[in-house]
PDB file of C-alpha atoms and ligand atoms in Angstrom:
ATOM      1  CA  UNK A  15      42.967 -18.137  -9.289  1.00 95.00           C
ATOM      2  CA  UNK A  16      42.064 -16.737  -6.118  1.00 96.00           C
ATOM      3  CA  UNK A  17      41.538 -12.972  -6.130  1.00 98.00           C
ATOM      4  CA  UNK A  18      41.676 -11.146  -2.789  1.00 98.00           C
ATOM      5  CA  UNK A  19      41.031  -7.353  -2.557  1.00 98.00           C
ATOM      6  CA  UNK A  20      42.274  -5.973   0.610  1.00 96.00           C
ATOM      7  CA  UNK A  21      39.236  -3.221   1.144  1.00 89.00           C
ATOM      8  CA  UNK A  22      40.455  -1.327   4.507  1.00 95.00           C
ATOM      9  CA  UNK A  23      40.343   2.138   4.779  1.00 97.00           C
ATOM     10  CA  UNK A  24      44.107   2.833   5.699  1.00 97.00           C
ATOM     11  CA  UNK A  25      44.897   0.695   1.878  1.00 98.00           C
ATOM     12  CA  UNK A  26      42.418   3.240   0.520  1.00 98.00           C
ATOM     13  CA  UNK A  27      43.619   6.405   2.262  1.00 98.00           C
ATOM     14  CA  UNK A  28      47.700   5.589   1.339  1.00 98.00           C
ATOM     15  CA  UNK A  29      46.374   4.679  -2.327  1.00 98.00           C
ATOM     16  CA  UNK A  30      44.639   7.808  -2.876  1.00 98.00           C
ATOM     17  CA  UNK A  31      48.004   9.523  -1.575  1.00 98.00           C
ATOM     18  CA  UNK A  32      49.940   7.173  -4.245  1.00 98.00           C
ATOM     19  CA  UNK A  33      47.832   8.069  -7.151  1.00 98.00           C
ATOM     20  CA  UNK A  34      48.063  11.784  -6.923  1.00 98.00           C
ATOM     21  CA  UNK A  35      50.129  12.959  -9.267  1.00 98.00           C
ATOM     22  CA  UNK A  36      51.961  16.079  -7.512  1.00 98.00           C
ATOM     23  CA  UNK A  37      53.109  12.909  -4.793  1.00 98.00           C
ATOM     24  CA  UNK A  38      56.646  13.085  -4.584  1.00 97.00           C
ATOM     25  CA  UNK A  39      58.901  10.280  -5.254  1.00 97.00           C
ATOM     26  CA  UNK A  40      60.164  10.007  -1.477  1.00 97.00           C
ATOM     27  CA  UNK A  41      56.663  10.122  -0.420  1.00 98.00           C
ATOM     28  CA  UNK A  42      55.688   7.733  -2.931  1.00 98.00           C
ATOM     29  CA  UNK A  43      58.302   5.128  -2.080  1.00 98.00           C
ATOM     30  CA  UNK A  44      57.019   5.348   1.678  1.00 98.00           C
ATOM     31  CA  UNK A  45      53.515   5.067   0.589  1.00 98.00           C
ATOM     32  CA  UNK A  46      54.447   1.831  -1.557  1.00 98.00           C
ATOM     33  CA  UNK A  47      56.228   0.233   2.187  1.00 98.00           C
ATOM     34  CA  UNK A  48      53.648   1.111   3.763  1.00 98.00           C
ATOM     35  CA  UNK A  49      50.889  -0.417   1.608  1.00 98.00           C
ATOM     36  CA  UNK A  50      53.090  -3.499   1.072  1.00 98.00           C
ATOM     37  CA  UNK A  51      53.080  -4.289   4.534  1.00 97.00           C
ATOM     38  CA  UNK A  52      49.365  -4.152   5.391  1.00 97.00           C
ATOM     39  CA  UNK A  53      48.474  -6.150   2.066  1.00 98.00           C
ATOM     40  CA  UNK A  54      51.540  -8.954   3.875  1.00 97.00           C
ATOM     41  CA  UNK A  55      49.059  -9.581   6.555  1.00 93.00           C
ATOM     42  CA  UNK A  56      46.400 -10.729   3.637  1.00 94.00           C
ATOM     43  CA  UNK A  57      48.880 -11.858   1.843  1.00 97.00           C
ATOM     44  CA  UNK A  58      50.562 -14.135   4.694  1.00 97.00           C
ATOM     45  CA  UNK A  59      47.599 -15.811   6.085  1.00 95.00           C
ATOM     46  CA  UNK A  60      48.078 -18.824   4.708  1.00 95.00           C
ATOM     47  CA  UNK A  61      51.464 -19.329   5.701  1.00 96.00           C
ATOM     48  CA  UNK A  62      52.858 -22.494   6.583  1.00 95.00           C
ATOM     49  CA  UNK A  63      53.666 -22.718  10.002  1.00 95.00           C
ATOM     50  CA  UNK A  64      54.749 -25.989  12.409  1.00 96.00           C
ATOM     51  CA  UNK A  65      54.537 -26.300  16.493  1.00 97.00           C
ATOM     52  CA  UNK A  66      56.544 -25.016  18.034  1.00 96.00           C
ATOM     53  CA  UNK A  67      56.794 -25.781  22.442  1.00 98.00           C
ATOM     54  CA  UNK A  68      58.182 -22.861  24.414  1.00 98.00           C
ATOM     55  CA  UNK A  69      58.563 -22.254  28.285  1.00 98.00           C
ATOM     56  CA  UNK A  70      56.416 -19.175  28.914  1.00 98.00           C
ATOM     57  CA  UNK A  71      57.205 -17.373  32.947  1.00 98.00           C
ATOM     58  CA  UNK A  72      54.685 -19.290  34.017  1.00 98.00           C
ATOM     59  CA  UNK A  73      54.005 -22.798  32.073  1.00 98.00           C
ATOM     60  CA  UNK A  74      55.068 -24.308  28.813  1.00 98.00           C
ATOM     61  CA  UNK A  75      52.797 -24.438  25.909  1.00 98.00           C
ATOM     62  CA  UNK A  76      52.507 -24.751  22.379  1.00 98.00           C
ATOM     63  CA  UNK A  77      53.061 -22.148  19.809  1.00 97.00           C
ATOM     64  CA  UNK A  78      54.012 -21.778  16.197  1.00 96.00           C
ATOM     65  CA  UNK A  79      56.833 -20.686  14.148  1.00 94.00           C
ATOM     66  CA  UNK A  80      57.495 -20.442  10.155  1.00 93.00           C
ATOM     67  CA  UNK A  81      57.919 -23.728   8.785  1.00 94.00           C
ATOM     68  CA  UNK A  82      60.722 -24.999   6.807  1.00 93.00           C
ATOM     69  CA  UNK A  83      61.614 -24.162   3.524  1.00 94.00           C
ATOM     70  CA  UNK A  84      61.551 -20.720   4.291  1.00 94.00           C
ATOM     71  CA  UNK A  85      59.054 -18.346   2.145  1.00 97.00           C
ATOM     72  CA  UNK A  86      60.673 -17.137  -0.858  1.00 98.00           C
ATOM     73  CA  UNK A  87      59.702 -13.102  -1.465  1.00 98.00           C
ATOM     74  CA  UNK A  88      60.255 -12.218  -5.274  1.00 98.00           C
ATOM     75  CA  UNK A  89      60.081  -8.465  -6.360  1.00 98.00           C
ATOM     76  CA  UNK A  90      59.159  -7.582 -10.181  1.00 98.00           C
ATOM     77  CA  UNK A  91      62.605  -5.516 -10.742  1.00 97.00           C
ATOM     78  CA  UNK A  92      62.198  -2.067 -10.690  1.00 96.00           C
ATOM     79  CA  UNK A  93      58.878  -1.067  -9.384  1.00 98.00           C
ATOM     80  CA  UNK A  94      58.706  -4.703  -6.694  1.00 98.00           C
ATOM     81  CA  UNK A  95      61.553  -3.027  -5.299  1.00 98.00           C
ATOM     82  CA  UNK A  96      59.770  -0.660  -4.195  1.00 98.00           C
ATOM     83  CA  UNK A  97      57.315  -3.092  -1.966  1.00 98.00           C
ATOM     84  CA  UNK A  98      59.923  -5.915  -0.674  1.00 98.00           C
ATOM     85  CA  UNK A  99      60.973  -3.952   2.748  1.00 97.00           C
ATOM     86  CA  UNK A 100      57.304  -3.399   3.284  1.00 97.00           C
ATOM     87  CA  UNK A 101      57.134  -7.604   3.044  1.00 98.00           C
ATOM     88  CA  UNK A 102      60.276  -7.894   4.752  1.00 97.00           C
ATOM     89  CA  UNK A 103      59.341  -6.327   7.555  1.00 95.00           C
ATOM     90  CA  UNK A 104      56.704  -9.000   8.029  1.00 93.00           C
ATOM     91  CA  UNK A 105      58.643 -11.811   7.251  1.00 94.00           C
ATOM     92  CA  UNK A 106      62.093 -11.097   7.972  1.00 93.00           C
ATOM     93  CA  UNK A 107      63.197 -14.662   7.941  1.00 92.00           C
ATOM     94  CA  UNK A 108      62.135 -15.014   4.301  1.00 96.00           C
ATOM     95  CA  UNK A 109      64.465 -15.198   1.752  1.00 97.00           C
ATOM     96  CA  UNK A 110      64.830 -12.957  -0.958  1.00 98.00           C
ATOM     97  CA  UNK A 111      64.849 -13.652  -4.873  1.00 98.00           C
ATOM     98  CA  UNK A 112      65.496 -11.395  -7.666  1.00 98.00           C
ATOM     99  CA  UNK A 113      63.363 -11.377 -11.405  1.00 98.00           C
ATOM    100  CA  UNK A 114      64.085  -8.156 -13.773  1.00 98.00           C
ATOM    101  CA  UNK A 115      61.493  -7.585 -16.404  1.00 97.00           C
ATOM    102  CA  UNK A 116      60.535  -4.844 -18.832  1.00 96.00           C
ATOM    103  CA  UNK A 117      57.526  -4.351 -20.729  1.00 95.00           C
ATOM    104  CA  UNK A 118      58.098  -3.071 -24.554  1.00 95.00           C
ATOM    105  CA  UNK A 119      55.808   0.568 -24.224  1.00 93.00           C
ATOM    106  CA  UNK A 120      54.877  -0.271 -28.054  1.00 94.00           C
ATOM    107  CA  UNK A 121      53.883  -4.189 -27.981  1.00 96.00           C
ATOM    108  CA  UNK A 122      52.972  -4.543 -24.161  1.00 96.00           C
ATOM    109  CA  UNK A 123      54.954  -7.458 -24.239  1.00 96.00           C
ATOM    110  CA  UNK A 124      57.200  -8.470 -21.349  1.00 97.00           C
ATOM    111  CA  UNK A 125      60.477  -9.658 -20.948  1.00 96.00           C
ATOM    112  CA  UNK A 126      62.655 -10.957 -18.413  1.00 97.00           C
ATOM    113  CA  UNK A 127      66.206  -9.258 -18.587  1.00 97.00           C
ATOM    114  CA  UNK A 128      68.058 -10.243 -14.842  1.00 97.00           C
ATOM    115  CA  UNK A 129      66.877 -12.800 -12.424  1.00 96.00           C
ATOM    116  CA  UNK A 130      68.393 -14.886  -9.326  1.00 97.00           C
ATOM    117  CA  UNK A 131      66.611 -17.352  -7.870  1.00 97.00           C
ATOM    118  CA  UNK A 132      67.378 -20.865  -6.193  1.00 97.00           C
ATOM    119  CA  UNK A 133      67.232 -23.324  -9.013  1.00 96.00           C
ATOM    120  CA  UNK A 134      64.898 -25.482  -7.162  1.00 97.00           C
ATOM    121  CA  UNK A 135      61.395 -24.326  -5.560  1.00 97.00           C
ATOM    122  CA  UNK A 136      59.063 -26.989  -5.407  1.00 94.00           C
ATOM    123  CA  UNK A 137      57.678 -27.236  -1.982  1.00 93.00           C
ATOM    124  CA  UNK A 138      58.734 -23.159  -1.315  1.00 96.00           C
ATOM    125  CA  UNK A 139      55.511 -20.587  -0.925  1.00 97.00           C
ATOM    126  CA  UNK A 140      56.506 -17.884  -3.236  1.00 98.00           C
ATOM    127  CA  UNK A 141      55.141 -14.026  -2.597  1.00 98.00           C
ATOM    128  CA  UNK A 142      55.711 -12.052  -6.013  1.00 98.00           C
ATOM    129  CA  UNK A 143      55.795  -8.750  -5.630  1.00 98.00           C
ATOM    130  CA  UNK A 144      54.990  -5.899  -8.295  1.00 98.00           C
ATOM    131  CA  UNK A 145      52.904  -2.256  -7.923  1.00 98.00           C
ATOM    132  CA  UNK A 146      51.248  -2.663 -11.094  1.00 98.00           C
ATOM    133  CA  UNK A 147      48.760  -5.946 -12.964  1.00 98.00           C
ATOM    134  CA  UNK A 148      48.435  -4.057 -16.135  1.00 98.00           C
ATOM    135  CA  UNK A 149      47.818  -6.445 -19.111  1.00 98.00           C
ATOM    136  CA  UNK A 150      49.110  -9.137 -16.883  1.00 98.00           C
ATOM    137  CA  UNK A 151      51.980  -9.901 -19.515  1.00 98.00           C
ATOM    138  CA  UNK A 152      54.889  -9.409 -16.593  1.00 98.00           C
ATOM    139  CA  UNK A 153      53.066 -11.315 -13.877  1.00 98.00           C
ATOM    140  CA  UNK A 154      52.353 -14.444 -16.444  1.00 98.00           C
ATOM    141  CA  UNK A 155      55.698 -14.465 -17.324  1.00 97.00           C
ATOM    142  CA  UNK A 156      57.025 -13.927 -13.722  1.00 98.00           C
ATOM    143  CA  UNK A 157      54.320 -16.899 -12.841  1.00 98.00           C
ATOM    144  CA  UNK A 158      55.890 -19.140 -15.741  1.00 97.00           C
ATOM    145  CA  UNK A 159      59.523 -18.490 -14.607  1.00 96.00           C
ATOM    146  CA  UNK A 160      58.643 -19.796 -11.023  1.00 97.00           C
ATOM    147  CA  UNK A 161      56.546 -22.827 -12.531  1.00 96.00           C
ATOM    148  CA  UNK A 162      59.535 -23.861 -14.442  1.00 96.00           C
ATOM    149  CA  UNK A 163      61.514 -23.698 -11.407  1.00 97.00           C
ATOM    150  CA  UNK A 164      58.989 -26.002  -9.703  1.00 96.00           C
ATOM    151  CA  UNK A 165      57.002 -23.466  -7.443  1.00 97.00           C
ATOM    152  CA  UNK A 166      53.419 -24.810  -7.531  1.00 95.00           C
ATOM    153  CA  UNK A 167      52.482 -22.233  -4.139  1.00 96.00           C
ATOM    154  CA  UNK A 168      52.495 -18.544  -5.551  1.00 98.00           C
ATOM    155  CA  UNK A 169      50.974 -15.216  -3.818  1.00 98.00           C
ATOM    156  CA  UNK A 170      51.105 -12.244  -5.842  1.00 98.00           C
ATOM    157  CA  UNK A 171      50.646  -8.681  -4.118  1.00 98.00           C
ATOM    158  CA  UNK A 172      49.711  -5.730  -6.541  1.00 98.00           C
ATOM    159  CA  UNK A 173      48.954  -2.453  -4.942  1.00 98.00           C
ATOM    160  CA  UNK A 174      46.516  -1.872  -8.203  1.00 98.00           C
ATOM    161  CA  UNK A 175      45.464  -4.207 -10.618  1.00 98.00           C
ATOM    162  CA  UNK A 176      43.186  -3.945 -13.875  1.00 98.00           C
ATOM    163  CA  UNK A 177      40.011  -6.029 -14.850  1.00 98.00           C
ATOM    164  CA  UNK A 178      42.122  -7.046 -18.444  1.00 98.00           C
ATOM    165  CA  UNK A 179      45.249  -7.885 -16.526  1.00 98.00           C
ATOM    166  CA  UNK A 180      43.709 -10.387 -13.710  1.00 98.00           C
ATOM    167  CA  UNK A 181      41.690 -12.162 -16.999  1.00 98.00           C
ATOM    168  CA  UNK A 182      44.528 -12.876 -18.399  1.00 98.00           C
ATOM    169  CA  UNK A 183      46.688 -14.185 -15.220  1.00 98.00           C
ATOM    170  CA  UNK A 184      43.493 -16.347 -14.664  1.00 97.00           C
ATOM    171  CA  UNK A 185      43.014 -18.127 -17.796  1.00 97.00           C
ATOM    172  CA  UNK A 186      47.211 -18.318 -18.251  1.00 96.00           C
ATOM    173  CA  UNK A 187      47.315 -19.843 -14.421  1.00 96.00           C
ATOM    174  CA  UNK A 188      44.676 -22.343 -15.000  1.00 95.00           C
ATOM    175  CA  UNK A 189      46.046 -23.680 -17.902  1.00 94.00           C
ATOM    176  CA  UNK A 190      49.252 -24.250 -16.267  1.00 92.00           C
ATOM    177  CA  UNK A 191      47.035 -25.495 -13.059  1.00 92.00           C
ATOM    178  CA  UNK A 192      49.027 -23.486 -11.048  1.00 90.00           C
ATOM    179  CA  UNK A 193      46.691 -22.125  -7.599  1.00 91.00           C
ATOM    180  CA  UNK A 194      47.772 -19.014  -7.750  1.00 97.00           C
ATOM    181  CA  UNK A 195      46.191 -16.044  -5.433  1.00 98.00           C
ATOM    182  CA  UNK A 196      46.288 -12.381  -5.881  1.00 98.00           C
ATOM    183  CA  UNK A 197      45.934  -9.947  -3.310  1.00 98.00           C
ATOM    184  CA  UNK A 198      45.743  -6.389  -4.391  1.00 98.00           C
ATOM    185  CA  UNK A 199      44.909  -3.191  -2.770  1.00 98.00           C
ATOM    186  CA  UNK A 200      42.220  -2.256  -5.502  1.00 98.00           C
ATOM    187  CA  UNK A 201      40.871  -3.186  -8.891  1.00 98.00           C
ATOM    188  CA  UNK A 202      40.584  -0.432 -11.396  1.00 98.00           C
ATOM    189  CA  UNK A 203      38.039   0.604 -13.654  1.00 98.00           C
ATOM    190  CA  UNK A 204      40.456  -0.665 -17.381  1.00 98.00           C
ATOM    191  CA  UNK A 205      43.254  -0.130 -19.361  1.00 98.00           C
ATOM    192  CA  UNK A 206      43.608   3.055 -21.485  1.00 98.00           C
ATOM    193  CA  UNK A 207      45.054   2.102 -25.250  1.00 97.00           C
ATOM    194  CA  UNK A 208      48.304   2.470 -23.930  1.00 97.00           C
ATOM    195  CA  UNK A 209      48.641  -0.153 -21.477  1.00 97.00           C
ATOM    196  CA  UNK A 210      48.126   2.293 -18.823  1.00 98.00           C
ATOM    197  CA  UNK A 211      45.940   1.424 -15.448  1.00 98.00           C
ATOM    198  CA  UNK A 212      42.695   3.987 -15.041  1.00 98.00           C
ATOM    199  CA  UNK A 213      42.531   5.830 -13.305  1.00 98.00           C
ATOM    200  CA  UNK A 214      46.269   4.314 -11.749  1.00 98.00           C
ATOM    201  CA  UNK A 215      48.776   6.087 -11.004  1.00 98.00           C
ATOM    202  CA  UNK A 216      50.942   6.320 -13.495  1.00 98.00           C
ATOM    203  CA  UNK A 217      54.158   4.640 -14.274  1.00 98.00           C
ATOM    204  CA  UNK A 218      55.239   3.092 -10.758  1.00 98.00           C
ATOM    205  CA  UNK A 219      58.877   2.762 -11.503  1.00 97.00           C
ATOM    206  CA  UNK A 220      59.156   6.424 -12.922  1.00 97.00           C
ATOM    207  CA  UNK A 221      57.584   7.450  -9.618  1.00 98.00           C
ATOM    208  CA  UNK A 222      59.341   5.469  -7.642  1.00 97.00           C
ATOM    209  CA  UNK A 223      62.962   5.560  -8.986  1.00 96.00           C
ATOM    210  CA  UNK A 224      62.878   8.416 -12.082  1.00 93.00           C
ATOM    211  CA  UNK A 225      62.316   7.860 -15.616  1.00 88.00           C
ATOM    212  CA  UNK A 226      66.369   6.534 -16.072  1.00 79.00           C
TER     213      UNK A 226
HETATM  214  C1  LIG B  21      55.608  -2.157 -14.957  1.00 54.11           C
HETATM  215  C2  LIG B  21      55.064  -2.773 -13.691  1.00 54.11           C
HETATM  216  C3  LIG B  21      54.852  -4.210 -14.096  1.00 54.11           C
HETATM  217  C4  LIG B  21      54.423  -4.074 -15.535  1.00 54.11           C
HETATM  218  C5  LIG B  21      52.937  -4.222 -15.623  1.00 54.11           C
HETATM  219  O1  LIG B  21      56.946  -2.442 -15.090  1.00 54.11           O
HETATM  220  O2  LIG B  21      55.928  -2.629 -12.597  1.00 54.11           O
HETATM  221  O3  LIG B  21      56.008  -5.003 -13.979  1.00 54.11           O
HETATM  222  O4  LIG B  21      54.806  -2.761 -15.967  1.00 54.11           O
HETATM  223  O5  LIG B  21      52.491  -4.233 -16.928  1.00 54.11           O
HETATM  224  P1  LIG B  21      51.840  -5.521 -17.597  1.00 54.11           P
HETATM  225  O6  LIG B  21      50.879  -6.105 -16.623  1.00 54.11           O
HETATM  226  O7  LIG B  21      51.165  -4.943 -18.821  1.00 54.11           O
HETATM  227  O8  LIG B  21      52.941  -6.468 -17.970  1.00 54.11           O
HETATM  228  P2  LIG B  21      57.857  -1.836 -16.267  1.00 54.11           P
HETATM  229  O9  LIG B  21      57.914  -2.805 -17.418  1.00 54.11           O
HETATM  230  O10 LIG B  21      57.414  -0.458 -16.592  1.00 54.11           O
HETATM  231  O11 LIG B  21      59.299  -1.845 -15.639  1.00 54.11           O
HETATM  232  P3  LIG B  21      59.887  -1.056 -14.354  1.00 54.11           P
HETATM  233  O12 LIG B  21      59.334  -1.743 -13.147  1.00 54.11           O
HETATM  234  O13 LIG B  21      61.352  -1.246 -14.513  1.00 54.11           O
HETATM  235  O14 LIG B  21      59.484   0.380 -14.451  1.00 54.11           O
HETATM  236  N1  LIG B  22      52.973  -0.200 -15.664  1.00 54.11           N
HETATM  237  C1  LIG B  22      52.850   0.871 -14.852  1.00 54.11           C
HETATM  238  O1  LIG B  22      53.814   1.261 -14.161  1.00 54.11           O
HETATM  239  N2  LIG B  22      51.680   1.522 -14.815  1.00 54.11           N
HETATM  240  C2  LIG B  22      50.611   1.147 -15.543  1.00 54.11           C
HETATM  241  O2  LIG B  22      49.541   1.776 -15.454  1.00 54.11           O
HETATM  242  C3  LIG B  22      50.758   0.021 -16.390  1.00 54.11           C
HETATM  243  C4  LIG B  22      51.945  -0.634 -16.423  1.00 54.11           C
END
């Protein structure tokens, strides 16, 4: 797995914002666009494009455009939510897929309650999309899902992820020989015994959306 770690100092500036605790959720939700849509330039570079020839004023010449399929953008129900206009904005022709999960608070373990996707992805690049690599249970599972659907191209964008969490994506993405990448906005110090990222910020979806 390919880890990217998008050090810029706007990513750190809006992060330090987003990890504050007396943030407000409206503030918080624009931080988490925000940050989304400068870790989508990282996150897009390898994008597939084809030629494209176009009549410029003055001459023709050769450009590009998106190639065909289009990219499929997959938030992490709740907290992804809170990232895909951020990605959207950068890739507005992109379609859009859905994949609920919850993590158990007591067991850490994930599990996948809502999802709609196109039943066929092999040949799409796939961006997954969720705030927080904590023990890395989600984004395996979310990384499994897609496999089984046939993706063999997948991006994930964290906006923090911990040492334990991108371990355990690594050896489960290997063994499925799956080249995934990560891009993240920063790479904590560990997990507390909760499951918790520190220092983090928290619980992104309570931040984001309340604690319903
Ligand atoms: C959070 C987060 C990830 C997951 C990370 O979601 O958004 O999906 O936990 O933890 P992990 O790496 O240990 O699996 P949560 O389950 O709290 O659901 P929510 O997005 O609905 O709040
Ligand atoms: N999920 C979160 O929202 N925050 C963490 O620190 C870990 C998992």
């Amino acid at each position: 797995m390919r880890v990217h770690v998008a050090d810029h100092p706007l990513i750190a500036h809006k992060l330090t914002y987003l990890r504050e605790k007396s943030t407000d959720s409206p503030t918080f939700r624009r931080l988490a666009e925000e940050l989304m849509t400068l870790l989508a330039y990282e996150a897009t570079r390898e994008v597939r494009v084809e030629p494209f020839d176009i009549e410029t004023p003055v001459a023709r010449t050769r450009g590009i455009k998106l190639a065909r399929p289009k990219p499929l953008i997959v938030p992490i129900l709740r907290a992804g939510l809170g990232m895909l206009e951020g990605m959207v904005r950068l890739l507005p022709s992109a379609e859009v897929g859905f994949l609920g999960m919850i993590r158990n608070e007591e067991t850490l373990e994930a599990t996948t309650y809502a999802n709609r996707l196109p039943d066929d992805l092999s040949g799409r690049q796939v961006f997954l999309l969720d705030p927080m690599l904590a023990t890395g249970g989600s984004l395996v599972m979310a990384i499994e899902y897609l496999a089984g659907l046939g993706a063999r191209d997948i991006t994930a964008v964290t906006l923090l992820s911990a040492p334990e969490g991108i371990a355990h994506v690594r050896t489960e993405a290997d063994k499925l020989n799956i080249p995934v990448t990560l891009v993240t906005g920063a790479i904590d110090e560990r997990l507390n015994e909760h499951g918790y990222i520190v220092p983090g910020l928290g619980d992104a979806g309570d931040r984001l959306y309340g604690s319903v």
